[in-house]
Amino acid sequence: DAVASALARPRRLLSLLALEPAPLLELLKEARVKGSASLHQGAGRPAVVFEEATVLRVVAHRPDRLGSKYLKEKYKLSKRLKA
């Protein structure tokens, strides 16, 4: 029981990390407007709600160009770290 509860949060994040760039950005756009967004996982499984900050961190850590472009435009974030 303790192991299952400890793994609950990482399992939620895995569903977010597994998304392709376009659906992930749609989720971020929804979260930006509403403060959170729901990821529907399929029939019989409840939707998982993510806060904007969580989705933003996932997009920021991905190497794809689409996410980088969106972050630069909407959040004024650079993909490169300043030294």
PDB file of N, CA, C and O in Angstrom:
ATOM      1  N   ASP A   1       0.830  -1.205   0.000  1.00  0.00           N
ATOM      2  CA  ASP A   1       0.000   0.000   0.000  1.00  0.00           C
ATOM      3  C   ASP A   1       0.871   1.266   0.000  1.00  0.00           C
ATOM      4  O   ASP A   1       0.566   2.216  -0.680  1.00  0.00           O
ATOM      5  N   ALA A   2       1.953   1.245   0.774  1.00  0.00           N
ATOM      6  CA  ALA A   2       2.841   2.403   0.827  1.00  0.00           C
ATOM      7  C   ALA A   2       3.553   2.604  -0.504  1.00  0.00           C
ATOM      8  O   ALA A   2       3.765   3.739  -0.938  1.00  0.00           O
ATOM      9  N   VAL A   3       3.903   1.504  -1.152  1.00  0.00           N
ATOM     10  CA  VAL A   3       4.583   1.594  -2.446  1.00  0.00           C
ATOM     11  C   VAL A   3       3.633   2.154  -3.498  1.00  0.00           C
ATOM     12  O   VAL A   3       4.001   3.019  -4.295  1.00  0.00           O
ATOM     13  N   ALA A   4       2.397   1.692  -3.492  1.00  0.00           N
ATOM     14  CA  ALA A   4       1.403   2.172  -4.459  1.00  0.00           C
ATOM     15  C   ALA A   4       1.153   3.663  -4.292  1.00  0.00           C
ATOM     16  O   ALA A   4       1.064   4.391  -5.283  1.00  0.00           O
ATOM     17  N   SER A   5       1.069   4.123  -3.062  1.00  0.00           N
ATOM     18  CA  SER A   5       0.842   5.550  -2.843  1.00  0.00           C
ATOM     19  C   SER A   5       2.076   6.373  -3.218  1.00  0.00           C
ATOM     20  O   SER A   5       1.959   7.498  -3.697  1.00  0.00           O
ATOM     21  N   ALA A   6       3.266   5.802  -3.014  1.00  0.00           N
ATOM     22  CA  ALA A   6       4.495   6.512  -3.390  1.00  0.00           C
ATOM     23  C   ALA A   6       4.643   6.616  -4.903  1.00  0.00           C
ATOM     24  O   ALA A   6       5.239   7.557  -5.413  1.00  0.00           O
ATOM     25  N   LEU A   7       4.098   5.663  -5.635  1.00  0.00           N
ATOM     26  CA  LEU A   7       4.200   5.657  -7.094  1.00  0.00           C
ATOM     27  C   LEU A   7       3.067   6.403  -7.799  1.00  0.00           C
ATOM     28  O   LEU A   7       3.102   6.562  -9.021  1.00  0.00           O
ATOM     29  N   ALA A   8       2.085   6.873  -7.075  1.00  0.00           N
ATOM     30  CA  ALA A   8       0.930   7.530  -7.685  1.00  0.00           C
ATOM     31  C   ALA A   8       1.331   8.778  -8.477  1.00  0.00           C
ATOM     32  O   ALA A   8       0.920   8.945  -9.627  1.00  0.00           O
ATOM     33  N   ARG A   9       2.118   9.638  -7.895  1.00  0.00           N
ATOM     34  CA  ARG A   9       2.525  10.865  -8.596  1.00  0.00           C
ATOM     35  C   ARG A   9       3.402  10.591  -9.820  1.00  0.00           C
ATOM     36  O   ARG A   9       3.157  11.144 -10.890  1.00  0.00           O
ATOM     37  N   PRO A  10       4.431   9.737  -9.700  1.00  0.00           N
ATOM     38  CA  PRO A  10       5.218   9.436 -10.909  1.00  0.00           C
ATOM     39  C   PRO A  10       4.381   8.822 -12.024  1.00  0.00           C
ATOM     40  O   PRO A  10       4.614   9.108 -13.198  1.00  0.00           O
ATOM     41  N   ARG A  11       3.412   7.998 -11.699  1.00  0.00           N
ATOM     42  CA  ARG A  11       2.537   7.416 -12.736  1.00  0.00           C
ATOM     43  C   ARG A  11       1.750   8.503 -13.453  1.00  0.00           C
ATOM     44  O   ARG A  11       1.567   8.439 -14.665  1.00  0.00           O
ATOM     45  N   ARG A  12       1.261   9.480 -12.707  1.00  0.00           N
ATOM     46  CA  ARG A  12       0.534  10.599 -13.323  1.00  0.00           C
ATOM     47  C   ARG A  12       1.446  11.344 -14.289  1.00  0.00           C
ATOM     48  O   ARG A  12       1.049  11.702 -15.386  1.00  0.00           O
ATOM     49  N   LEU A  13       2.680  11.604 -13.862  1.00  0.00           N
ATOM     50  CA  LEU A  13       3.614  12.344 -14.703  1.00  0.00           C
ATOM     51  C   LEU A  13       4.021  11.556 -15.943  1.00  0.00           C
ATOM     52  O   LEU A  13       4.258  12.144 -16.997  1.00  0.00           O
ATOM     53  N   LEU A  14       4.086  10.253 -15.852  1.00  0.00           N
ATOM     54  CA  LEU A  14       4.432   9.441 -17.015  1.00  0.00           C
ATOM     55  C   LEU A  14       3.419   9.609 -18.139  1.00  0.00           C
ATOM     56  O   LEU A  14       3.785   9.639 -19.315  1.00  0.00           O
ATOM     57  N   SER A  15       2.144   9.742 -17.788  1.00  0.00           N
ATOM     58  CA  SER A  15       1.127   9.952 -18.828  1.00  0.00           C
ATOM     59  C   SER A  15       1.346  11.282 -19.537  1.00  0.00           C
ATOM     60  O   SER A  15       1.122  11.404 -20.743  1.00  0.00           O
ATOM     61  N   LEU A  16       1.815  12.259 -18.819  1.00  0.00           N
ATOM     62  CA  LEU A  16       2.107  13.571 -19.395  1.00  0.00           C
ATOM     63  C   LEU A  16       3.381  13.521 -20.242  1.00  0.00           C
ATOM     64  O   LEU A  16       3.432  14.060 -21.350  1.00  0.00           O
ATOM     65  N   LEU A  17       4.397  12.851 -19.750  1.00  0.00           N
ATOM     66  CA  LEU A  17       5.658  12.736 -20.472  1.00  0.00           C
ATOM     67  C   LEU A  17       5.523  11.933 -21.761  1.00  0.00           C
ATOM     68  O   LEU A  17       6.296  12.119 -22.697  1.00  0.00           O
ATOM     69  N   ALA A  18       4.556  11.045 -21.835  1.00  0.00           N
ATOM     70  CA  ALA A  18       4.378  10.193 -23.007  1.00  0.00           C
ATOM     71  C   ALA A  18       3.675  10.901 -24.161  1.00  0.00           C
ATOM     72  O   ALA A  18       3.648  10.374 -25.271  1.00  0.00           O
ATOM     73  N   LEU A  19       3.118  12.069 -23.926  1.00  0.00           N
ATOM     74  CA  LEU A  19       2.375  12.775 -24.978  1.00  0.00           C
ATOM     75  C   LEU A  19       3.293  13.269 -26.087  1.00  0.00           C
ATOM     76  O   LEU A  19       4.430  13.655 -25.840  1.00  0.00           O
ATOM     77  N   GLU A  20       2.768  13.281 -27.284  1.00  0.00           N
ATOM     78  CA  GLU A  20       3.449  13.879 -28.427  1.00  0.00           C
ATOM     79  C   GLU A  20       3.450  15.399 -28.232  1.00  0.00           C
ATOM     80  O   GLU A  20       2.643  15.938 -27.471  1.00  0.00           O
ATOM     81  N   PRO A  21       4.321  16.126 -28.930  1.00  0.00           N
ATOM     82  CA  PRO A  21       4.423  17.581 -28.724  1.00  0.00           C
ATOM     83  C   PRO A  21       3.125  18.358 -28.958  1.00  0.00           C
ATOM     84  O   PRO A  21       2.782  19.226 -28.154  1.00  0.00           O
ATOM     85  N   ALA A  22       2.393  18.074 -30.023  1.00  0.00           N
ATOM     86  CA  ALA A  22       1.186  18.851 -30.326  1.00  0.00           C
ATOM     87  C   ALA A  22       0.111  18.714 -29.238  1.00  0.00           C
ATOM     88  O   ALA A  22      -0.406  19.723 -28.745  1.00  0.00           O
ATOM     89  N   PRO A  23      -0.260  17.496 -28.811  1.00  0.00           N
ATOM     90  CA  PRO A  23      -1.244  17.386 -27.726  1.00  0.00           C
ATOM     91  C   PRO A  23      -0.752  17.973 -26.407  1.00  0.00           C
ATOM     92  O   PRO A  23      -1.537  18.520 -25.631  1.00  0.00           O
ATOM     93  N   LEU A  24       0.549  17.878 -26.169  1.00  0.00           N
ATOM     94  CA  LEU A  24       1.112  18.455 -24.948  1.00  0.00           C
ATOM     95  C   LEU A  24       0.964  19.971 -24.953  1.00  0.00           C
ATOM     96  O   LEU A  24       0.608  20.578 -23.941  1.00  0.00           O
ATOM     97  N   LEU A  25       1.202  20.589 -26.101  1.00  0.00           N
ATOM     98  CA  LEU A  25       1.039  22.047 -26.195  1.00  0.00           C
ATOM     99  C   LEU A  25      -0.427  22.455 -26.075  1.00  0.00           C
ATOM    100  O   LEU A  25      -0.726  23.503 -25.500  1.00  0.00           O
ATOM    101  N   GLU A  26      -1.330  21.657 -26.600  1.00  0.00           N
ATOM    102  CA  GLU A  26      -2.755  21.946 -26.431  1.00  0.00           C
ATOM    103  C   GLU A  26      -3.134  21.905 -24.955  1.00  0.00           C
ATOM    104  O   GLU A  26      -3.908  22.726 -24.473  1.00  0.00           O
ATOM    105  N   LEU A  27      -2.570  20.954 -24.241  1.00  0.00           N
ATOM    106  CA  LEU A  27      -2.810  20.851 -22.801  1.00  0.00           C
ATOM    107  C   LEU A  27      -2.251  22.077 -22.082  1.00  0.00           C
ATOM    108  O   LEU A  27      -2.888  22.626 -21.183  1.00  0.00           O
ATOM    109  N   LEU A  28      -1.078  22.534 -22.493  1.00  0.00           N
ATOM    110  CA  LEU A  28      -0.481  23.728 -21.892  1.00  0.00           C
ATOM    111  C   LEU A  28      -1.317  24.967 -22.186  1.00  0.00           C
ATOM    112  O   LEU A  28      -1.511  25.812 -21.309  1.00  0.00           O
ATOM    113  N   LYS A  29      -1.829  25.077 -23.398  1.00  0.00           N
ATOM    114  CA  LYS A  29      -2.678  26.224 -23.749  1.00  0.00           C
ATOM    115  C   LYS A  29      -3.931  26.249 -22.888  1.00  0.00           C
ATOM    116  O   LYS A  29      -4.343  27.310 -22.400  1.00  0.00           O
ATOM    117  N   GLU A  30      -4.540  25.085 -22.689  1.00  0.00           N
ATOM    118  CA  GLU A  30      -5.730  24.997 -21.831  1.00  0.00           C
ATOM    119  C   GLU A  30      -5.383  25.365 -20.400  1.00  0.00           C
ATOM    120  O   GLU A  30      -6.104  26.122 -19.738  1.00  0.00           O
ATOM    121  N   ALA A  31      -4.260  24.866 -19.912  1.00  0.00           N
ATOM    122  CA  ALA A  31      -3.839  25.154 -18.540  1.00  0.00           C
ATOM    123  C   ALA A  31      -3.503  26.626 -18.369  1.00  0.00           C
ATOM    124  O   ALA A  31      -3.741  27.201 -17.305  1.00  0.00           O
ATOM    125  N   ARG A  32      -2.971  27.236 -19.399  1.00  0.00           N
ATOM    126  CA  ARG A  32      -2.626  28.669 -19.318  1.00  0.00           C
ATOM    127  C   ARG A  32      -3.877  29.525 -19.150  1.00  0.00           C
ATOM    128  O   ARG A  32      -3.879  30.507 -18.418  1.00  0.00           O
ATOM    129  N   VAL A  33      -4.944  29.129 -19.817  1.00  0.00           N
ATOM    130  CA  VAL A  33      -6.202  29.881 -19.739  1.00  0.00           C
ATOM    131  C   VAL A  33      -6.940  29.596 -18.435  1.00  0.00           C
ATOM    132  O   VAL A  33      -7.407  30.514 -17.768  1.00  0.00           O
ATOM    133  N   LYS A  34      -7.020  28.330 -18.062  1.00  0.00           N
ATOM    134  CA  LYS A  34      -7.837  27.922 -16.921  1.00  0.00           C
ATOM    135  C   LYS A  34      -7.065  27.734 -15.621  1.00  0.00           C
ATOM    136  O   LYS A  34      -7.666  27.587 -14.564  1.00  0.00           O
ATOM    137  N   GLY A  35      -5.733  27.658 -15.692  1.00  0.00           N
ATOM    138  CA  GLY A  35      -4.938  27.394 -14.502  1.00  0.00           C
ATOM    139  C   GLY A  35      -4.602  25.924 -14.338  1.00  0.00           C
ATOM    140  O   GLY A  35      -3.653  25.567 -13.659  1.00  0.00           O
ATOM    141  N   SER A  36      -5.409  25.056 -14.957  1.00  0.00           N
ATOM    142  CA  SER A  36      -5.139  23.621 -14.955  1.00  0.00           C
ATOM    143  C   SER A  36      -5.789  23.013 -16.190  1.00  0.00           C
ATOM    144  O   SER A  36      -6.631  23.640 -16.830  1.00  0.00           O
ATOM    145  N   ALA A  37      -5.388  21.790 -16.499  1.00  0.00           N
ATOM    146  CA  ALA A  37      -5.935  21.110 -17.676  1.00  0.00           C
ATOM    147  C   ALA A  37      -6.114  19.636 -17.363  1.00  0.00           C
ATOM    148  O   ALA A  37      -5.361  19.053 -16.589  1.00  0.00           O
ATOM    149  N   SER A  38      -7.122  19.033 -18.006  1.00  0.00           N
ATOM    150  CA  SER A  38      -7.423  17.619 -17.790  1.00  0.00           C
ATOM    151  C   SER A  38      -6.919  16.784 -18.950  1.00  0.00           C
ATOM    152  O   SER A  38      -7.149  17.108 -20.105  1.00  0.00           O
ATOM    153  N   LEU A  39      -6.249  15.708 -18.616  1.00  0.00           N
ATOM    154  CA  LEU A  39      -5.777  14.752 -19.605  1.00  0.00           C
ATOM    155  C   LEU A  39      -6.667  13.524 -19.493  1.00  0.00           C
ATOM    156  O   LEU A  39      -6.656  12.835 -18.481  1.00  0.00           O
ATOM    157  N   HIS A  40      -7.441  13.264 -20.529  1.00  0.00           N
ATOM    158  CA  HIS A  40      -8.331  12.103 -20.542  1.00  0.00           C
ATOM    159  C   HIS A  40      -7.540  10.894 -21.001  1.00  0.00           C
ATOM    160  O   HIS A  40      -6.928  10.914 -22.058  1.00  0.00           O
ATOM    161  N   GLN A  41      -7.573   9.838 -20.203  1.00  0.00           N
ATOM    162  CA  GLN A  41      -6.715   8.687 -20.449  1.00  0.00           C
ATOM    163  C   GLN A  41      -7.414   7.535 -21.158  1.00  0.00           C
ATOM    164  O   GLN A  41      -6.810   6.507 -21.370  1.00  0.00           O
ATOM    165  N   GLY A  42      -8.645   7.661 -21.486  1.00  0.00           N
ATOM    166  CA  GLY A  42      -9.326   6.582 -22.185  1.00  0.00           C
ATOM    167  C   GLY A  42     -10.548   6.102 -21.428  1.00  0.00           C
ATOM    168  O   GLY A  42     -10.835   6.543 -20.321  1.00  0.00           O
ATOM    169  N   ALA A  43     -11.238   5.183 -22.051  1.00  0.00           N
ATOM    170  CA  ALA A  43     -12.492   4.668 -21.489  1.00  0.00           C
ATOM    171  C   ALA A  43     -12.257   3.971 -20.153  1.00  0.00           C
ATOM    172  O   ALA A  43     -11.333   3.182 -19.999  1.00  0.00           O
ATOM    173  N   GLY A  44     -13.089   4.305 -19.203  1.00  0.00           N
ATOM    174  CA  GLY A  44     -13.038   3.662 -17.908  1.00  0.00           C
ATOM    175  C   GLY A  44     -11.997   4.208 -16.951  1.00  0.00           C
ATOM    176  O   GLY A  44     -11.944   3.801 -15.803  1.00  0.00           O
ATOM    177  N   ARG A  45     -11.157   5.103 -17.417  1.00  0.00           N
ATOM    178  CA  ARG A  45     -10.123   5.676 -16.549  1.00  0.00           C
ATOM    179  C   ARG A  45     -10.433   7.149 -16.318  1.00  0.00           C
ATOM    180  O   ARG A  45     -10.806   7.851 -17.248  1.00  0.00           O
ATOM    181  N   PRO A  46     -10.274   7.603 -15.103  1.00  0.00           N
ATOM    182  CA  PRO A  46     -10.582   9.017 -14.823  1.00  0.00           C
ATOM    183  C   PRO A  46      -9.553   9.956 -15.445  1.00  0.00           C
ATOM    184  O   PRO A  46      -8.400   9.584 -15.668  1.00  0.00           O
ATOM    185  N   ALA A  47      -9.995  11.159 -15.729  1.00  0.00           N
ATOM    186  CA  ALA A  47      -9.092  12.180 -16.267  1.00  0.00           C
ATOM    187  C   ALA A  47      -8.108  12.608 -15.175  1.00  0.00           C
ATOM    188  O   ALA A  47      -8.434  12.603 -13.991  1.00  0.00           O
ATOM    189  N   VAL A  48      -6.915  12.959 -15.591  1.00  0.00           N
ATOM    190  CA  VAL A  48      -5.886  13.428 -14.665  1.00  0.00           C
ATOM    191  C   VAL A  48      -5.753  14.933 -14.865  1.00  0.00           C
ATOM    192  O   VAL A  48      -5.653  15.407 -15.995  1.00  0.00           O
ATOM    193  N   VAL A  49      -5.762  15.684 -13.775  1.00  0.00           N
ATOM    194  CA  VAL A  49      -5.680  17.141 -13.839  1.00  0.00           C
ATOM    195  C   VAL A  49      -4.256  17.570 -13.509  1.00  0.00           C
ATOM    196  O   VAL A  49      -3.675  17.129 -12.513  1.00  0.00           O
ATOM    197  N   PHE A  50      -3.706  18.433 -14.378  1.00  0.00           N
ATOM    198  CA  PHE A  50      -2.363  18.962 -14.174  1.00  0.00           C
ATOM    199  C   PHE A  50      -2.423  20.477 -14.078  1.00  0.00           C
ATOM    200  O   PHE A  50      -3.148  21.118 -14.826  1.00  0.00           O
ATOM    201  N   GLU A  51      -1.624  21.037 -13.173  1.00  0.00           N
ATOM    202  CA  GLU A  51      -1.511  22.489 -13.063  1.00  0.00           C
ATOM    203  C   GLU A  51      -0.647  23.014 -14.201  1.00  0.00           C
ATOM    204  O   GLU A  51       0.170  22.284 -14.772  1.00  0.00           O
ATOM    205  N   GLU A  52      -0.800  24.289 -14.489  1.00  0.00           N
ATOM    206  CA  GLU A  52      -0.034  24.911 -15.571  1.00  0.00           C
ATOM    207  C   GLU A  52       1.464  24.752 -15.358  1.00  0.00           C
ATOM    208  O   GLU A  52       2.216  24.443 -16.293  1.00  0.00           O
ATOM    209  N   ALA A  53       1.936  24.943 -14.135  1.00  0.00           N
ATOM    210  CA  ALA A  53       3.371  24.870 -13.852  1.00  0.00           C
ATOM    211  C   ALA A  53       3.947  23.498 -14.175  1.00  0.00           C
ATOM    212  O   ALA A  53       5.069  23.381 -14.680  1.00  0.00           O
ATOM    213  N   THR A  54       3.188  22.446 -13.918  1.00  0.00           N
ATOM    214  CA  THR A  54       3.659  21.093 -14.193  1.00  0.00           C
ATOM    215  C   THR A  54       3.793  20.855 -15.686  1.00  0.00           C
ATOM    216  O   THR A  54       4.812  20.348 -16.166  1.00  0.00           O
ATOM    217  N   VAL A  55       2.776  21.241 -16.446  1.00  0.00           N
ATOM    218  CA  VAL A  55       2.812  21.062 -17.896  1.00  0.00           C
ATOM    219  C   VAL A  55       3.923  21.924 -18.494  1.00  0.00           C
ATOM    220  O   VAL A  55       4.653  21.484 -19.387  1.00  0.00           O
ATOM    221  N   LEU A  56       4.074  23.127 -17.984  1.00  0.00           N
ATOM    222  CA  LEU A  56       5.123  24.031 -18.458  1.00  0.00           C
ATOM    223  C   LEU A  56       6.513  23.416 -18.256  1.00  0.00           C
ATOM    224  O   LEU A  56       7.360  23.466 -19.141  1.00  0.00           O
ATOM    225  N   ARG A  57       6.747  22.813 -17.106  1.00  0.00           N
ATOM    226  CA  ARG A  57       8.048  22.184 -16.855  1.00  0.00           C
ATOM    227  C   ARG A  57       8.314  21.023 -17.801  1.00  0.00           C
ATOM    228  O   ARG A  57       9.436  20.842 -18.274  1.00  0.00           O
ATOM    229  N   VAL A  58       7.287  20.248 -18.110  1.00  0.00           N
ATOM    230  CA  VAL A  58       7.465  19.129 -19.041  1.00  0.00           C
ATOM    231  C   VAL A  58       7.817  19.659 -20.430  1.00  0.00           C
ATOM    232  O   VAL A  58       8.738  19.162 -21.077  1.00  0.00           O
ATOM    233  N   VAL A  59       7.106  20.676 -20.891  1.00  0.00           N
ATOM    234  CA  VAL A  59       7.393  21.256 -22.211  1.00  0.00           C
ATOM    235  C   VAL A  59       8.796  21.849 -22.234  1.00  0.00           C
ATOM    236  O   VAL A  59       9.545  21.669 -23.198  1.00  0.00           O
ATOM    237  N   ALA A  60       9.194  22.522 -21.175  1.00  0.00           N
ATOM    238  CA  ALA A  60      10.502  23.176 -21.121  1.00  0.00           C
ATOM    239  C   ALA A  60      11.653  22.181 -21.162  1.00  0.00           C
ATOM    240  O   ALA A  60      12.730  22.508 -21.649  1.00  0.00           O
ATOM    241  N   HIS A  61      11.439  20.980 -20.680  1.00  0.00           N
ATOM    242  CA  HIS A  61      12.514  19.988 -20.650  1.00  0.00           C
ATOM    243  C   HIS A  61      12.561  19.106 -21.886  1.00  0.00           C
ATOM    244  O   HIS A  61      13.411  18.223 -21.975  1.00  0.00           O
ATOM    245  N   ARG A  62      11.688  19.355 -22.846  1.00  0.00           N
ATOM    246  CA  ARG A  62      11.694  18.549 -24.070  1.00  0.00           C
ATOM    247  C   ARG A  62      12.492  19.268 -25.152  1.00  0.00           C
ATOM    248  O   ARG A  62      12.493  20.486 -25.232  1.00  0.00           O
ATOM    249  N   PRO A  63      13.154  18.507 -26.005  1.00  0.00           N
ATOM    250  CA  PRO A  63      14.011  19.122 -27.020  1.00  0.00           C
ATOM    251  C   PRO A  63      13.305  19.532 -28.315  1.00  0.00           C
ATOM    252  O   PRO A  63      13.954  20.053 -29.204  1.00  0.00           O
ATOM    253  N   ASP A  64      11.997  19.331 -28.412  1.00  0.00           N
ATOM    254  CA  ASP A  64      11.346  19.585 -29.701  1.00  0.00           C
ATOM    255  C   ASP A  64      11.202  21.079 -30.004  1.00  0.00           C
ATOM    256  O   ASP A  64      11.065  21.912 -29.123  1.00  0.00           O
ATOM    257  N   ARG A  65      11.238  21.386 -31.287  1.00  0.00           N
ATOM    258  CA  ARG A  65      11.213  22.777 -31.765  1.00  0.00           C
ATOM    259  C   ARG A  65       9.866  23.456 -31.514  1.00  0.00           C
ATOM    260  O   ARG A  65       9.808  24.635 -31.188  1.00  0.00           O
ATOM    261  N   LEU A  66       8.781  22.709 -31.670  1.00  0.00           N
ATOM    262  CA  LEU A  66       7.444  23.274 -31.499  1.00  0.00           C
ATOM    263  C   LEU A  66       7.256  23.823 -30.083  1.00  0.00           C
ATOM    264  O   LEU A  66       6.776  24.940 -29.898  1.00  0.00           O
ATOM    265  N   GLY A  67       7.675  23.054 -29.088  1.00  0.00           N
ATOM    266  CA  GLY A  67       7.571  23.495 -27.700  1.00  0.00           C
ATOM    267  C   GLY A  67       8.461  24.691 -27.409  1.00  0.00           C
ATOM    268  O   GLY A  67       8.059  25.629 -26.728  1.00  0.00           O
ATOM    269  N   SER A  68       9.666  24.658 -27.955  1.00  0.00           N
ATOM    270  CA  SER A  68      10.605  25.755 -27.759  1.00  0.00           C
ATOM    271  C   SER A  68      10.051  27.058 -28.331  1.00  0.00           C
ATOM    272  O   SER A  68      10.108  28.110 -27.684  1.00  0.00           O
ATOM    273  N   LYS A  69       9.486  26.974 -29.508  1.00  0.00           N
ATOM    274  CA  LYS A  69       8.906  28.154 -30.160  1.00  0.00           C
ATOM    275  C   LYS A  69       7.745  28.716 -29.339  1.00  0.00           C
ATOM    276  O   LYS A  69       7.647  29.921 -29.130  1.00  0.00           O
ATOM    277  N   TYR A  70       6.889  27.835 -28.835  1.00  0.00           N
ATOM    278  CA  TYR A  70       5.744  28.271 -28.030  1.00  0.00           C
ATOM    279  C   TYR A  70       6.207  28.954 -26.739  1.00  0.00           C
ATOM    280  O   TYR A  70       5.690  29.999 -26.354  1.00  0.00           O
ATOM    281  N   LEU A  71       7.195  28.370 -26.082  1.00  0.00           N
ATOM    282  CA  LEU A  71       7.696  28.955 -24.833  1.00  0.00           C
ATOM    283  C   LEU A  71       8.316  30.325 -25.063  1.00  0.00           C
ATOM    284  O   LEU A  71       8.145  31.236 -24.254  1.00  0.00           O
ATOM    285  N   LYS A  72       9.019  30.472 -26.159  1.00  0.00           N
ATOM    286  CA  LYS A  72       9.634  31.755 -26.487  1.00  0.00           C
ATOM    287  C   LYS A  72       8.572  32.819 -26.756  1.00  0.00           C
ATOM    288  O   LYS A  72       8.714  33.965 -26.335  1.00  0.00           O
ATOM    289  N   GLU A  73       7.508  32.436 -27.454  1.00  0.00           N
ATOM    290  CA  GLU A  73       6.461  33.403 -27.812  1.00  0.00           C
ATOM    291  C   GLU A  73       5.568  33.774 -26.636  1.00  0.00           C
ATOM    292  O   GLU A  73       5.322  34.945 -26.378  1.00  0.00           O
ATOM    293  N   LYS A  74       5.067  32.784 -25.928  1.00  0.00           N
ATOM    294  CA  LYS A  74       4.051  33.031 -24.893  1.00  0.00           C
ATOM    295  C   LYS A  74       4.612  33.314 -23.512  1.00  0.00           C
ATOM    296  O   LYS A  74       4.019  34.052 -22.734  1.00  0.00           O
ATOM    297  N   TYR A  75       5.728  32.704 -23.175  1.00  0.00           N
ATOM    298  CA  TYR A  75       6.273  32.857 -21.827  1.00  0.00           C
ATOM    299  C   TYR A  75       7.565  33.661 -21.803  1.00  0.00           C
ATOM    300  O   TYR A  75       8.146  33.872 -20.749  1.00  0.00           O
ATOM    301  N   LYS A  76       8.038  34.050 -22.981  1.00  0.00           N
ATOM    302  CA  LYS A  76       9.279  34.812 -23.101  1.00  0.00           C
ATOM    303  C   LYS A  76      10.452  34.066 -22.469  1.00  0.00           C
ATOM    304  O   LYS A  76      11.305  34.656 -21.804  1.00  0.00           O
ATOM    305  N   LEU A  77      10.483  32.738 -22.663  1.00  0.00           N
ATOM    306  CA  LEU A  77      11.547  31.913 -22.120  1.00  0.00           C
ATOM    307  C   LEU A  77      12.510  31.510 -23.231  1.00  0.00           C
ATOM    308  O   LEU A  77      12.100  31.212 -24.335  1.00  0.00           O
ATOM    309  N   SER A  78      13.758  31.468 -22.905  1.00  0.00           N
ATOM    310  CA  SER A  78      14.773  31.006 -23.842  1.00  0.00           C
ATOM    311  C   SER A  78      15.017  29.522 -23.580  1.00  0.00           C
ATOM    312  O   SER A  78      14.948  29.066 -22.452  1.00  0.00           O
ATOM    313  N   LYS A  79      15.305  28.778 -24.608  1.00  0.00           N
ATOM    314  CA  LYS A  79      15.599  27.367 -24.453  1.00  0.00           C
ATOM    315  C   LYS A  79      17.012  27.148 -23.934  1.00  0.00           C
ATOM    316  O   LYS A  79      17.359  26.114 -23.425  1.00  0.00           O
ATOM    317  N   ARG A  80      17.860  28.148 -24.036  1.00  0.00           N
ATOM    318  CA  ARG A  80      19.250  28.030 -23.588  1.00  0.00           C
ATOM    319  C   ARG A  80      19.413  28.648 -22.201  1.00  0.00           C
ATOM    320  O   ARG A  80      18.823  29.671 -21.889  1.00  0.00           O
ATOM    321  N   LEU A  81      20.253  28.025 -21.403  1.00  0.00           N
ATOM    322  CA  LEU A  81      20.575  28.572 -20.089  1.00  0.00           C
ATOM    323  C   LEU A  81      21.606  29.674 -20.233  1.00  0.00           C
ATOM    324  O   LEU A  81      22.546  29.564 -21.012  1.00  0.00           O
ATOM    325  N   LYS A  82      21.427  30.731 -19.479  1.00  0.00           N
ATOM    326  CA  LYS A  82      22.416  31.823 -19.496  1.00  0.00           C
ATOM    327  C   LYS A  82      23.504  31.500 -18.481  1.00  0.00           C
ATOM    328  O   LYS A  82      23.242  31.161 -17.355  1.00  0.00           O
ATOM    329  N   ALA A  83      24.734  31.638 -18.918  1.00  0.00           N
ATOM    330  CA  ALA A  83      25.872  31.308 -18.037  1.00  0.00           C
ATOM    331  C   ALA A  83      26.271  32.493 -17.195  1.00  0.00           C
ATOM    332  O   ALA A  83      25.986  33.597 -17.382  1.00  0.00           O
TER     333      ALA A  83
END
